[in-house]
């Protein structure tokens, strides 16, 4: 029996595990076969406090894991498969085994939606990015595009203008999904141009990005556009499908009822699986800390129902 089972091993899950173990709570992390989350796919992280020279994403995650292990967290590098979240103690299936925990912290993150076009996957970190706050400084005086038509696309483009020479938002329709205020902000920025009714069909370049192929969604006309980088901002898919009875919103993000609590007593949530607003490593880590403190308080209250 574990006091806390953490599902997920990105910054949210690992920070939660550091806090729960330091609070002497017996903690298991169901880390997943590909542990570490989205930062395992990035190169240099320059905006995580404490690393003035920056740190490689996988190194940052390895450090976090080492820290959690140092404080006594146990890890299984298998995928969570199912769980009964009806009441504590909860039973979790992962790999071939089942585990019992008094409290659960769901920190399974969200996956970036990618375009899925030729040339994209192999150039992630080499001109293809999904995070302007992380990677914009690498595109100083370069010409970049942002794919997407929602608030994220507008925000990414605005961030990029602080560094890039030009930013073009490429959207597949003639109307944006973004809010008016964000569209107005982007339109007011002289560095931002717009290319509507345009679907990206290929990302060009041998090693790094040198351009994109585009198809006009109305005329069918195809053309190539030379560029140095592409920021894909077409949304995220939260990894929340496997939690029966846990409330999610219309896009699948877990709903936080109060202070990292889900609709189920004893089940807490942290990071990108519930946060559709910030989606940064540092905010995920912050939510991980908050969820651990809440789980600790909740466990204490279970043992001493009339205490405090
Ligand atoms: P979103 O609102 O779902 O918009 C996704 C955009 O990507 C849409 O314009 C969509 O096109 C396009 N798209 C999706 N799949 C595509 C594909 N395969 N190829 C080309 N284009 C594709 O996602 P989001 O912009 O990430 O925003 C998510 C949520 O976070 C929203 O609620 C948003 O308001 C919020 N948010 C707010 C802020 C802010 O207020 N500062 C900043 C960021 C995010 P279609 O329009 O044609 O479907």
PDB file of N, CA, C and O in Angstrom, residues 5 7 28-32 76-83 91-99:
ATOM      1  N   UNK A   5       0.181   7.466  -5.113  1.00  0.00           N
ATOM      2  CA  UNK A   5       0.655   6.978  -6.415  1.00  0.00           C
ATOM      3  C   UNK A   5       0.569   8.150  -7.384  1.00  0.00           C
ATOM      4  O   UNK A   5      -0.492   8.784  -7.518  1.00  0.00           O
ATOM      5  N   UNK A   7       0.799   9.355 -11.190  1.00  0.00           N
ATOM      6  CA  UNK A   7       0.711   8.845 -12.564  1.00  0.00           C
ATOM      7  C   UNK A   7       1.348   9.878 -13.478  1.00  0.00           C
ATOM      8  O   UNK A   7       0.824  10.974 -13.645  1.00  0.00           O
ATOM      9  N   UNK A  28       4.802   5.965  -5.012  1.00  0.00           N
ATOM     10  CA  UNK A  28       5.151   5.226  -6.234  1.00  0.00           C
ATOM     11  C   UNK A  28       4.863   6.120  -7.432  1.00  0.00           C
ATOM     12  O   UNK A  28       3.794   6.741  -7.505  1.00  0.00           O
ATOM     13  N   UNK A  29       5.807   6.172  -8.366  1.00  0.00           N
ATOM     14  CA  UNK A  29       5.578   6.910  -9.618  1.00  0.00           C
ATOM     15  C   UNK A  29       5.412   5.889 -10.738  1.00  0.00           C
ATOM     16  O   UNK A  29       6.310   5.094 -10.992  1.00  0.00           O
ATOM     17  N   UNK A  30       4.235   5.918 -11.361  1.00  0.00           N
ATOM     18  CA  UNK A  30       4.038   5.107 -12.566  1.00  0.00           C
ATOM     19  C   UNK A  30       4.547   5.998 -13.694  1.00  0.00           C
ATOM     20  O   UNK A  30       3.842   6.911 -14.146  1.00  0.00           O
ATOM     21  N   UNK A  31       5.794   5.772 -14.104  1.00  0.00           N
ATOM     22  CA  UNK A  31       6.499   6.760 -14.922  1.00  0.00           C
ATOM     23  C   UNK A  31       6.174   6.665 -16.410  1.00  0.00           C
ATOM     24  O   UNK A  31       6.374   7.629 -17.146  1.00  0.00           O
ATOM     25  N   UNK A  32       5.687   5.520 -16.860  1.00  0.00           N
ATOM     26  CA  UNK A  32       5.437   5.336 -18.286  1.00  0.00           C
ATOM     27  C   UNK A  32       6.667   4.745 -18.969  1.00  0.00           C
ATOM     28  O   UNK A  32       7.797   4.909 -18.498  1.00  0.00           O
ATOM     29  N   UNK A  76       8.168   2.766 -11.427  1.00  0.00           N
ATOM     30  CA  UNK A  76       8.033   1.668 -12.388  1.00  0.00           C
ATOM     31  C   UNK A  76       7.885   2.319 -13.770  1.00  0.00           C
ATOM     32  O   UNK A  76       7.027   3.187 -13.967  1.00  0.00           O
ATOM     33  N   UNK A  77       8.761   1.907 -14.684  1.00  0.00           N
ATOM     34  CA  UNK A  77       8.758   2.521 -16.029  1.00  0.00           C
ATOM     35  C   UNK A  77       7.809   1.758 -16.949  1.00  0.00           C
ATOM     36  O   UNK A  77       8.217   1.208 -17.966  1.00  0.00           O
ATOM     37  N   UNK A  78       6.567   1.719 -16.548  1.00  0.00           N
ATOM     38  CA  UNK A  78       5.542   1.070 -17.373  1.00  0.00           C
ATOM     39  C   UNK A  78       4.388   2.051 -17.532  1.00  0.00           C
ATOM     40  O   UNK A  78       4.269   3.019 -16.765  1.00  0.00           O
ATOM     41  N   UNK A  79       3.544   1.783 -18.508  1.00  0.00           N
ATOM     42  CA  UNK A  79       2.399   2.666 -18.733  1.00  0.00           C
ATOM     43  C   UNK A  79       1.263   2.316 -17.792  1.00  0.00           C
ATOM     44  O   UNK A  79       1.021   1.135 -17.520  1.00  0.00           O
ATOM     45  N   UNK A  80       0.586   3.337 -17.315  1.00  0.00           N
ATOM     46  CA  UNK A  80      -0.667   3.133 -16.578  1.00  0.00           C
ATOM     47  C   UNK A  80      -1.679   2.551 -17.558  1.00  0.00           C
ATOM     48  O   UNK A  80      -1.780   3.023 -18.688  1.00  0.00           O
ATOM     49  N   UNK A  81      -2.398   1.504 -17.141  1.00  0.00           N
ATOM     50  CA  UNK A  81      -3.391   0.980 -18.086  1.00  0.00           C
ATOM     51  C   UNK A  81      -4.825   1.214 -17.619  1.00  0.00           C
ATOM     52  O   UNK A  81      -5.674   1.563 -18.427  1.00  0.00           O
ATOM     53  N   UNK A  82      -5.103   1.028 -16.321  1.00  0.00           N
ATOM     54  CA  UNK A  82      -6.467   1.294 -15.854  1.00  0.00           C
ATOM     55  C   UNK A  82      -6.454   1.500 -14.344  1.00  0.00           C
ATOM     56  O   UNK A  82      -5.458   1.192 -13.679  1.00  0.00           O
ATOM     57  N   UNK A  83      -7.560   1.985 -13.840  1.00  0.00           N
ATOM     58  CA  UNK A  83      -7.635   2.210 -12.396  1.00  0.00           C
ATOM     59  C   UNK A  83      -9.068   2.356 -11.947  1.00  0.00           C
ATOM     60  O   UNK A  83      -9.939   2.698 -12.741  1.00  0.00           O
ATOM     61  N   UNK A  91      -7.046   1.267  -6.680  1.00  0.00           N
ATOM     62  CA  UNK A  91      -6.244   0.208  -7.311  1.00  0.00           C
ATOM     63  C   UNK A  91      -5.882   0.644  -8.720  1.00  0.00           C
ATOM     64  O   UNK A  91      -6.751   1.077  -9.483  1.00  0.00           O
ATOM     65  N   UNK A  92      -4.591   0.551  -8.996  1.00  0.00           N
ATOM     66  CA  UNK A  92      -4.057   1.013 -10.281  1.00  0.00           C
ATOM     67  C   UNK A  92      -3.419  -0.169 -10.994  1.00  0.00           C
ATOM     68  O   UNK A  92      -2.635  -0.904 -10.380  1.00  0.00           O
ATOM     69  N   UNK A  93      -3.738  -0.338 -12.250  1.00  0.00           N
ATOM     70  CA  UNK A  93      -3.085  -1.370 -13.059  1.00  0.00           C
ATOM     71  C   UNK A  93      -2.035  -0.701 -13.938  1.00  0.00           C
ATOM     72  O   UNK A  93      -2.329   0.291 -14.616  1.00  0.00           O
ATOM     73  N   UNK A  94      -0.841  -1.272 -13.904  1.00  0.00           N
ATOM     74  CA  UNK A  94       0.222  -0.734 -14.771  1.00  0.00           C
ATOM     75  C   UNK A  94       1.126  -1.895 -15.144  1.00  0.00           C
ATOM     76  O   UNK A  94       1.582  -2.627 -14.256  1.00  0.00           O
ATOM     77  N   UNK A  95       1.347  -2.058 -16.415  1.00  0.00           N
ATOM     78  CA  UNK A  95       2.100  -3.228 -16.859  1.00  0.00           C
ATOM     79  C   UNK A  95       1.340  -4.484 -16.460  1.00  0.00           C
ATOM     80  O   UNK A  95       0.128  -4.564 -16.603  1.00  0.00           O
ATOM     81  N   UNK A  96       2.050  -5.442 -15.886  1.00  0.00           N
ATOM     82  CA  UNK A  96       1.430  -6.711 -15.499  1.00  0.00           C
ATOM     83  C   UNK A  96       0.877  -6.659 -14.073  1.00  0.00           C
ATOM     84  O   UNK A  96       0.243  -7.602 -13.624  1.00  0.00           O
ATOM     85  N   UNK A  97       1.161  -5.569 -13.374  1.00  0.00           N
ATOM     86  CA  UNK A  97       0.889  -5.566 -11.929  1.00  0.00           C
ATOM     87  C   UNK A  97      -0.212  -4.593 -11.539  1.00  0.00           C
ATOM     88  O   UNK A  97      -0.555  -3.696 -12.294  1.00  0.00           O
ATOM     89  N   UNK A  98      -0.722  -4.799 -10.317  1.00  0.00           N
ATOM     90  CA  UNK A  98      -1.635  -3.790  -9.776  1.00  0.00           C
ATOM     91  C   UNK A  98      -1.054  -3.247  -8.474  1.00  0.00           C
ATOM     92  O   UNK A  98      -0.313  -3.945  -7.769  1.00  0.00           O
ATOM     93  N   UNK A  99      -1.355  -1.981  -8.215  1.00  0.00           N
ATOM     94  CA  UNK A  99      -0.794  -1.288  -7.054  1.00  0.00           C
ATOM     95  C   UNK A  99      -1.925  -0.598  -6.327  1.00  0.00           C
ATOM     96  O   UNK A  99      -2.906  -0.178  -6.935  1.00  0.00           O
TER      97      UNK A  99
END
